[in-house]
XYZ file of C-alpha atoms in Angstrom:
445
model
C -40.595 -59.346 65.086
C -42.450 -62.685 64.299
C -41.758 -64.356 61.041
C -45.305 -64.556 60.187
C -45.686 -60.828 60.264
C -46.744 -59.728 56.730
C -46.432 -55.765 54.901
C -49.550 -54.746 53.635
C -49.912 -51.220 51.904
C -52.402 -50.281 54.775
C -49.415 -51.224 57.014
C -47.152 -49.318 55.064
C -49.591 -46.450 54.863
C -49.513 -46.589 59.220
C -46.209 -46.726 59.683
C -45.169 -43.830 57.336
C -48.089 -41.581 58.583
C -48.467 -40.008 61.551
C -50.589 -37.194 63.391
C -50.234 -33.590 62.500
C -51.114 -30.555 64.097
C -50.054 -27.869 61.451
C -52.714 -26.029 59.480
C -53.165 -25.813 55.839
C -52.035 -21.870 56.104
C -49.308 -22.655 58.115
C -47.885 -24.782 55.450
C -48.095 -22.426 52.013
C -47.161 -24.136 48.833
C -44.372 -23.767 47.108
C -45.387 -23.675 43.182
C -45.387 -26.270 40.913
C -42.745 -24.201 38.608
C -41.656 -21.727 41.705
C -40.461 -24.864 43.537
C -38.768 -26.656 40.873
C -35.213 -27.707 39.752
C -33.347 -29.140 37.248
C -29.325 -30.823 37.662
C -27.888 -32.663 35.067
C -24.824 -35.134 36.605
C -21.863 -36.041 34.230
C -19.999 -38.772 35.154
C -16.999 -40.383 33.614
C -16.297 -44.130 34.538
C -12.859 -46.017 33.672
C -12.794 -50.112 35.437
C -10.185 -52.248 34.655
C -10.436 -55.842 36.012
C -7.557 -58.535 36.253
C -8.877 -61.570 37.323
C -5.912 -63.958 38.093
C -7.841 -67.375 38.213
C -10.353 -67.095 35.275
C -7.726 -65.607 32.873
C -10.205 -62.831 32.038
C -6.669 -60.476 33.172
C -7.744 -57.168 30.734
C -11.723 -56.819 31.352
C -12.246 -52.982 30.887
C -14.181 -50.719 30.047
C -14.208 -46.503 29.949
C -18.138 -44.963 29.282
C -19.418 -41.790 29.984
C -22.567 -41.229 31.744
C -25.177 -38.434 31.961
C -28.143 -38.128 34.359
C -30.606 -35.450 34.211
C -33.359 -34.994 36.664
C -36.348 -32.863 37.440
C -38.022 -32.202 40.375
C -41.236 -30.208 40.359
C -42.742 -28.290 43.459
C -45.975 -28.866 44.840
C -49.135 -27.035 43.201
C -50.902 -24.723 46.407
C -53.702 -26.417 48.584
C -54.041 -28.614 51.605
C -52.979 -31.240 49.395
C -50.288 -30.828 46.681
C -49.553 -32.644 43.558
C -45.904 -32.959 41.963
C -43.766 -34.367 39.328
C -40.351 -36.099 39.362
C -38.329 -37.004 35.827
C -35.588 -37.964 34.838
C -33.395 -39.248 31.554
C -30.164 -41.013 31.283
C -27.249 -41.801 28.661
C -24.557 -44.428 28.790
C -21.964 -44.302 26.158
C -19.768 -46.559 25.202
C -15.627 -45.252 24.976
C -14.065 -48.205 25.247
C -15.056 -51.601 26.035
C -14.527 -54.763 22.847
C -14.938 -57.777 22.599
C -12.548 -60.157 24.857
C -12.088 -56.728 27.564
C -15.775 -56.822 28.310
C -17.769 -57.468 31.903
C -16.433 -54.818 34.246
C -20.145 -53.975 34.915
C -20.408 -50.612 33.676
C -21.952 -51.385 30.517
C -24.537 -53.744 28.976
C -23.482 -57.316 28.760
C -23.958 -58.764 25.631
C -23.310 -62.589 25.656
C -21.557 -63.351 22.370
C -21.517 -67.241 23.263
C -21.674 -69.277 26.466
C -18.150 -69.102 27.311
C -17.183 -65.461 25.552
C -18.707 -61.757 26.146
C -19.064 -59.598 22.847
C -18.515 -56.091 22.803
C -21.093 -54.111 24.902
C -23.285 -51.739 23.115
C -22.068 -48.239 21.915
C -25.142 -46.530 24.100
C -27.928 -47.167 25.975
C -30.476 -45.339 27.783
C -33.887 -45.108 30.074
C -36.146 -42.201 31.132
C -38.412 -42.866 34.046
C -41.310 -40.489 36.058
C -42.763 -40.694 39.386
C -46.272 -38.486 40.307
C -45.840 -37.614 43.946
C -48.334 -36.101 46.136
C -48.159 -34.227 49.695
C -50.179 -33.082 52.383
C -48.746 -31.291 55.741
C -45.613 -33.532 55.984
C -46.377 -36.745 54.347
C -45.320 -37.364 50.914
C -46.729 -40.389 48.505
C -44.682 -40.658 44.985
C -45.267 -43.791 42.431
C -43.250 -44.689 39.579
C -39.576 -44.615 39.068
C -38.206 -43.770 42.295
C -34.491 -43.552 43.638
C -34.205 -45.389 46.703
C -31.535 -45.272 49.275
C -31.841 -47.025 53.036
C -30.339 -50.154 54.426
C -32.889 -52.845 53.039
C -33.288 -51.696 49.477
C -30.944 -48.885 48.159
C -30.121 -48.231 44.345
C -26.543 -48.917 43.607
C -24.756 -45.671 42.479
C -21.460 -47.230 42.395
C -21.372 -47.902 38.534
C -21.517 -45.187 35.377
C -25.223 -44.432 35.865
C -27.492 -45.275 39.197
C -30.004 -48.036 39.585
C -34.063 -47.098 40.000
C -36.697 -49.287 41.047
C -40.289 -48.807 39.885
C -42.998 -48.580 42.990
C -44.435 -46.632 45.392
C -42.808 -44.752 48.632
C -44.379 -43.168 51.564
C -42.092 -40.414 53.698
C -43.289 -38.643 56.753
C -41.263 -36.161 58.412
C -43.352 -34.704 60.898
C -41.438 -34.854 63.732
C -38.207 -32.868 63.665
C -35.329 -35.100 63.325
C -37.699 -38.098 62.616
C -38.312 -39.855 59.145
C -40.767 -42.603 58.377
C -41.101 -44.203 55.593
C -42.476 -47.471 53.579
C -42.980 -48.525 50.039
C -43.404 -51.460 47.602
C -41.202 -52.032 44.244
C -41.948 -54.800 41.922
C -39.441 -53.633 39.160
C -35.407 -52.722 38.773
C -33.916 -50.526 36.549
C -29.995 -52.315 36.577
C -26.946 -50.215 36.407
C -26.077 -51.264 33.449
C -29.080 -52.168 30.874
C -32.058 -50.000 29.651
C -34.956 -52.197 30.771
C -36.396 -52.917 33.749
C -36.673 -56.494 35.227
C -38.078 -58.142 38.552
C -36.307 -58.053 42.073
C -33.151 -60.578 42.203
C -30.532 -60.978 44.899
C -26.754 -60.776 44.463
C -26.065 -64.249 46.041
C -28.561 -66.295 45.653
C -29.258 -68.386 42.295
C -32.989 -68.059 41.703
C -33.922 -70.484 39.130
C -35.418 -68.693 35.668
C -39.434 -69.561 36.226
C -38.966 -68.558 39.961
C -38.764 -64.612 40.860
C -39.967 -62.387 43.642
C -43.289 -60.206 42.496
C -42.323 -57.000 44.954
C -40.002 -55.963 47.633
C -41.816 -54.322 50.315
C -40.125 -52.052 53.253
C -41.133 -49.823 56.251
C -38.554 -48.038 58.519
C -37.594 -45.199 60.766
C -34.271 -43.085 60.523
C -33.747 -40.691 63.988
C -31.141 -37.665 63.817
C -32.922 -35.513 66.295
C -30.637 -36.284 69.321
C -27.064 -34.172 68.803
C -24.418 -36.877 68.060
C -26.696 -39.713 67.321
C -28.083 -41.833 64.783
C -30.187 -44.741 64.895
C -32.343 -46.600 62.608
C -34.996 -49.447 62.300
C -36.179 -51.326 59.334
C -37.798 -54.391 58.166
C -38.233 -55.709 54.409
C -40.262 -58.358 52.660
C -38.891 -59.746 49.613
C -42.049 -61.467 48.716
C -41.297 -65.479 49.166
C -37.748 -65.475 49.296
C -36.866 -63.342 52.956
C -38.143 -60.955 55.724
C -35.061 -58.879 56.661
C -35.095 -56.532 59.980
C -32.006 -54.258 60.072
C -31.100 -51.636 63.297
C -27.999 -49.680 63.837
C -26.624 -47.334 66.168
C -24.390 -44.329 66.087
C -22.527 -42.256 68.502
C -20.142 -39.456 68.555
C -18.241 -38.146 71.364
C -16.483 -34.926 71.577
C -13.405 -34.892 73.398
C -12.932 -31.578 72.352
C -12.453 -29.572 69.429
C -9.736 -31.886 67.714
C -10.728 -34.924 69.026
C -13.982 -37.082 68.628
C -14.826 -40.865 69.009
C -17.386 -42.647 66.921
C -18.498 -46.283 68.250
C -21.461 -47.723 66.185
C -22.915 -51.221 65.394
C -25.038 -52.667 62.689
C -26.953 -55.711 62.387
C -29.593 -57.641 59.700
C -31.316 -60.728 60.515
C -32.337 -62.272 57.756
C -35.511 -65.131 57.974
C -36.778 -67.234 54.860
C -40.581 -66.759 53.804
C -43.226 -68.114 51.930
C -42.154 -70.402 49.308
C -38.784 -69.757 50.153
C -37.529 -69.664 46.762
C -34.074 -69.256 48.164
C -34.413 -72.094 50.539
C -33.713 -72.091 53.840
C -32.256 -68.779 55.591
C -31.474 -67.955 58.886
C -28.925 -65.129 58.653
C -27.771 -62.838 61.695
C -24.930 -60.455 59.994
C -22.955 -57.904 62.356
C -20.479 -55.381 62.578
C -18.890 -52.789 65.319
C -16.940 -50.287 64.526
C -14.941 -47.727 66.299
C -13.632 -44.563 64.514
C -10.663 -41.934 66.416
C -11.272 -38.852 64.466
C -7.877 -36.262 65.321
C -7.963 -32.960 63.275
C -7.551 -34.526 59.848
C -6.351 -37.785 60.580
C -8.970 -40.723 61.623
C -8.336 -44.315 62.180
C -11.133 -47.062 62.335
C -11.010 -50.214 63.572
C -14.162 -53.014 62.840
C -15.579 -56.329 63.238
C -17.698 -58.248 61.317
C -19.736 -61.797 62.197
C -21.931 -63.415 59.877
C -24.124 -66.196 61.765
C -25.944 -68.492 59.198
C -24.767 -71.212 56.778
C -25.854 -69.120 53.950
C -23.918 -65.625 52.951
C -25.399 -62.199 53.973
C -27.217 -61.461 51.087
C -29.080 -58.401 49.607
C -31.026 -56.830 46.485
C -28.935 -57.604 42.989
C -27.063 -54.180 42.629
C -27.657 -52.575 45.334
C -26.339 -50.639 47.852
C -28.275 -51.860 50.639
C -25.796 -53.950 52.884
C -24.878 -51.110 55.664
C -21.714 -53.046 56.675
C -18.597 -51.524 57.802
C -16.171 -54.508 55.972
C -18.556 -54.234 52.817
C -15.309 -53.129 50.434
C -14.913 -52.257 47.227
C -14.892 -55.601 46.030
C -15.456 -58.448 48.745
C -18.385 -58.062 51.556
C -16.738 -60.453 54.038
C -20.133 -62.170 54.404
C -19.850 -65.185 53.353
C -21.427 -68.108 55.339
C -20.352 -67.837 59.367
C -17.607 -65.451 58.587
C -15.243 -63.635 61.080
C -13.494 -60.049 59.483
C -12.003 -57.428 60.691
C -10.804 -54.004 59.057
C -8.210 -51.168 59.962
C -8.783 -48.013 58.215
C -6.852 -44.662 58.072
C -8.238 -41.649 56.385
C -6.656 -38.246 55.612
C -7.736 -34.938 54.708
C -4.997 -32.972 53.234
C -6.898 -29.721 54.041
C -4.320 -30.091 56.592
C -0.948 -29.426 54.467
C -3.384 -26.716 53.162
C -5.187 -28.625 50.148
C -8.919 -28.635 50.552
C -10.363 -30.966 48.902
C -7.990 -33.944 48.387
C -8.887 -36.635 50.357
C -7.610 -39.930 50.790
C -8.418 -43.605 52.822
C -6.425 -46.250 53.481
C -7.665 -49.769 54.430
C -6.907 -53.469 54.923
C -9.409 -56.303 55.449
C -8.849 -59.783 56.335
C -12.002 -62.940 56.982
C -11.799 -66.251 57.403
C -14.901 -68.567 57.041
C -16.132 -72.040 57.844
C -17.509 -73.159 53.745
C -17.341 -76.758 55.442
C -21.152 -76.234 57.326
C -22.847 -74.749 53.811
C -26.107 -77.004 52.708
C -24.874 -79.148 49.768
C -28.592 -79.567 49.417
C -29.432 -75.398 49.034
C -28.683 -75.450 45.122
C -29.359 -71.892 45.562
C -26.042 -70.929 47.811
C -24.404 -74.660 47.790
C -21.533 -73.429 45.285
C -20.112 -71.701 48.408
C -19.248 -75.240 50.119
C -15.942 -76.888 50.353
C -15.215 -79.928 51.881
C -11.638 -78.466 53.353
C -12.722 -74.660 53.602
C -13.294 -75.184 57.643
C -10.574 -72.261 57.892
C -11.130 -70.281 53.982
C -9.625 -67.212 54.465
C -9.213 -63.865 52.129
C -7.895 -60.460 52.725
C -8.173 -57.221 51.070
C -6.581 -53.611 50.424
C -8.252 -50.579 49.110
C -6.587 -47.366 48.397
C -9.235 -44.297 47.655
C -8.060 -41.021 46.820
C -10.326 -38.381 45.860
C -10.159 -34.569 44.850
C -13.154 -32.196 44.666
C -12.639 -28.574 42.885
C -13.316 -26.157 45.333
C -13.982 -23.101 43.204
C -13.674 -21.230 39.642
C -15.412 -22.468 36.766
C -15.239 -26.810 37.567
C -16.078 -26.206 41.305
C -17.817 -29.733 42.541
C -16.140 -31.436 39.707
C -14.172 -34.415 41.117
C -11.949 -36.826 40.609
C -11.725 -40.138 42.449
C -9.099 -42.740 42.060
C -10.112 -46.287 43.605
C -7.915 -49.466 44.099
C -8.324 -52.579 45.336
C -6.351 -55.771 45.495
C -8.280 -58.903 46.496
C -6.484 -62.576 47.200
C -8.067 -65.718 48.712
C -6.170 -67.944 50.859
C -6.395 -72.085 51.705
C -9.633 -73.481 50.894
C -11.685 -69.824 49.638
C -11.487 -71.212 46.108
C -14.725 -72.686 46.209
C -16.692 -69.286 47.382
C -14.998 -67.224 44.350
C -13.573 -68.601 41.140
C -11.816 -65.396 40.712
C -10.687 -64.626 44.259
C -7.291 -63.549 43.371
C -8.107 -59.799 42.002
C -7.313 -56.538 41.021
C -9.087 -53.695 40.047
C -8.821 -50.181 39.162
C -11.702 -47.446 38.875
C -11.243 -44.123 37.690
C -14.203 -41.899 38.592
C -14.832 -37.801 37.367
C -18.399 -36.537 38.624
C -19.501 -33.411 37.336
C -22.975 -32.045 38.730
C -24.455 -28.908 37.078
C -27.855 -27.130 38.655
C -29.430 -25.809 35.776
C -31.874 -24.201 37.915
């Protein structure tokens, strides 16, 4: 796809939109109230940082977190109108001054060296209108997002939002299309809503991106496979294309193998407010599944002399050696990963699972633009060979029934260390960190 191509909301409107051949009467409403639902999701969130080189070694913080969202039906007709809400609560258990900056709650900058105590609570409510007709769905306002070029991080105490429009068309079985534009973020971890940043690249104060725009397809309809296709606009900073493919094989009825690949290009546009980019990020992957053991094994290549970069807390970086705290993508980085997963349904515990893995990179910081001040604080003069590895340890335990079934608890792990010459990509690349997650979703109707 050229870099000159350009998203425009007819474009958008195209791509997600497609013939249909159902009638109106073949297609009976559901009822505004008939169709609706409400779930409220608890969630309890411990981190604990110790970051060896910055001598921040106690940053942590405990909140609890409460999401609760509504989702209307469709009022009858040909065309159908809707309502989505939603309200959410952070609060503060434990988090003072000197322990703050885990991420999980508001930063509040005490001084330019020193974090003061986050905020005891804070909290947003958002709505999106949505309409649809046969299979095609429009909703504007606060939306939750998730696919591989913009997706709302849902990592932290409470999920991210973006405020926009989407388009979703699902009239093919097995087939989704879809587009949008966002101009605005909801963070993790504040109230308010701000423009469109990236996680990697320094954007200076006057300069931000006015919208994100995205189109894409997502095809399930083919027993064992997956594949998907998207391209994003992040209005003068980058056009990003993204494809991946997924297969499963049965060998029989203990036995499966899952190859699959991902990749992003990533191309500078406009005023390039980022500066120069021209990013191709990949990784294989090949998964063994045996009854309730699996083992994966991946690789992971990013081409560019800037770092594989993606929307400021997001989830959208669909990379199999993204871990829980290092992406291995910094500029023309080589990774690999070996993974081993268990499910102790097998010594007769449903529900308990647990995953094993270890991830190593080494990079080349030597080639990074000195003149990019955008991405230049990755280079290093005698990083040719900057290597870091990685361990994360996830266990995770989901009630299966009585009065918490779907509670669960999820204990997460990671130790992170940085080897000859990575100093210079992370001031604090010699890590640990802790996260103690309990999820509790309720459908109150």
């Amino acid at each position: 796809m050229p870099s000159a191509f350009r998203f425009t909301p007819l474009f958008l409107a195209l791509s997600a939109t497609i013939p249909c051949t159902a009638q109106a009467d073949e297609d009976p409403a559901e009822g505004f109230i008939e169709g609706s639902s409400l779930n409220l999701h608890l969630r309890n969130a411990y981190f604990n940082r110790d970051n060896h080189n910055t001598g921040k070694h106690d940053m942590r913080e405990w909140g609890q977190g409460a999401v609760l969202r509504f989702e209307s039906g469709y009022t009858p007709g040909t065309v159908g109108f809707g309502l989505d809400a939603h309200a959410m609560l952070g609060l503060k258990l434990d988090g003072g001054g000197g322990h703050a900056g885990s991420s999980i709650l508001p930063i509040h900058q005490k001084n330019e060296d020193e974090l003061g105590a986050a905020p005891h609570s804070f909290s947003t409510a958002g709505a999106a209108l949505k309409i649809k007709a046969f299979d095609t769905e429009l909703k504007a306002g606060d939306l939750f997002l998730t696919n591989p070029v913009i997706a709302g991080g849902e990592t932290r105490m409470l999920p991210q939002t973006f405020r926009g429009f989407s388009l979703t068309n699902t009239s093919v079985d097995g087939l989704l299309l879809e587009g949008g534009q966002v101009s605005f973020t909801k963070p993790y971890n504040q109230s308010g809503h701000r423009r469109i940043d990236t996680f990697y690249g320094l954007l200076d104060d006057n300069a931000k991106s006015k919208h994100l725009n995205w189109a894409g397809l997502s095809w399930s309809g083919t027993e064992n496979i997956t594949a998907n296709l998207y391209a994003s606009e992040l209005k003068d900073i980058w056009n990003q294309y993204y494809a991946d493919f997924d297969y499963t094989y049965v060998v029989n009825d203990r036995v499966s193998l899952n190859p699959g690949v991902h990749f992003y290009h990533t191309q500078d546009t406009g005023q390039a407010l980022l500066g120069k980019i021209d990013n191709n990020t990949y990784s294989v992957h090949f998964t063994v599944n045996a009854g309730y053991h699996s083992v994966t094994a991946a690789y992971q290549r990013v081409n560019g002399d800037t770092p594989f970069d993606y929307i400021n807390q997001g989830d959208s970086v669909y990379l199999d050696n993204s871990r829980m705290y290092s992406d291995f993508n910094a500029p023309n980085e080589r990774s690999w990963k070996l993974q081993y997963d268990y499910n102790f349904a097998g010594l007769g515990i449903p529900g308990l699972t647990s995953s094993l893995s270890y991830s190593r990179g080494e990079a080349d910081l030597s080639k990074v633009d000195q003149d990019n001040q955008h991405y230049n604080y990755y280079y290093n003069a005698n990083g040719k060979n900057a290597t870091h590895w990685e361990r994360d340890l996830d266990v995770k335990y989901v009630f299966q029934e009585g009065e918490l079934k779907d509670l669960s608890v999820q204990l997460r792990y990671a130790t992170h260390r940085g080897g000859q010459g990575y100093w210079a990509a992370d001031a604090s690349k010699d890590n640990d960190e802790l996260r103690v997650i309990v999820d509790y979703p309720l459908n109150i109707f």
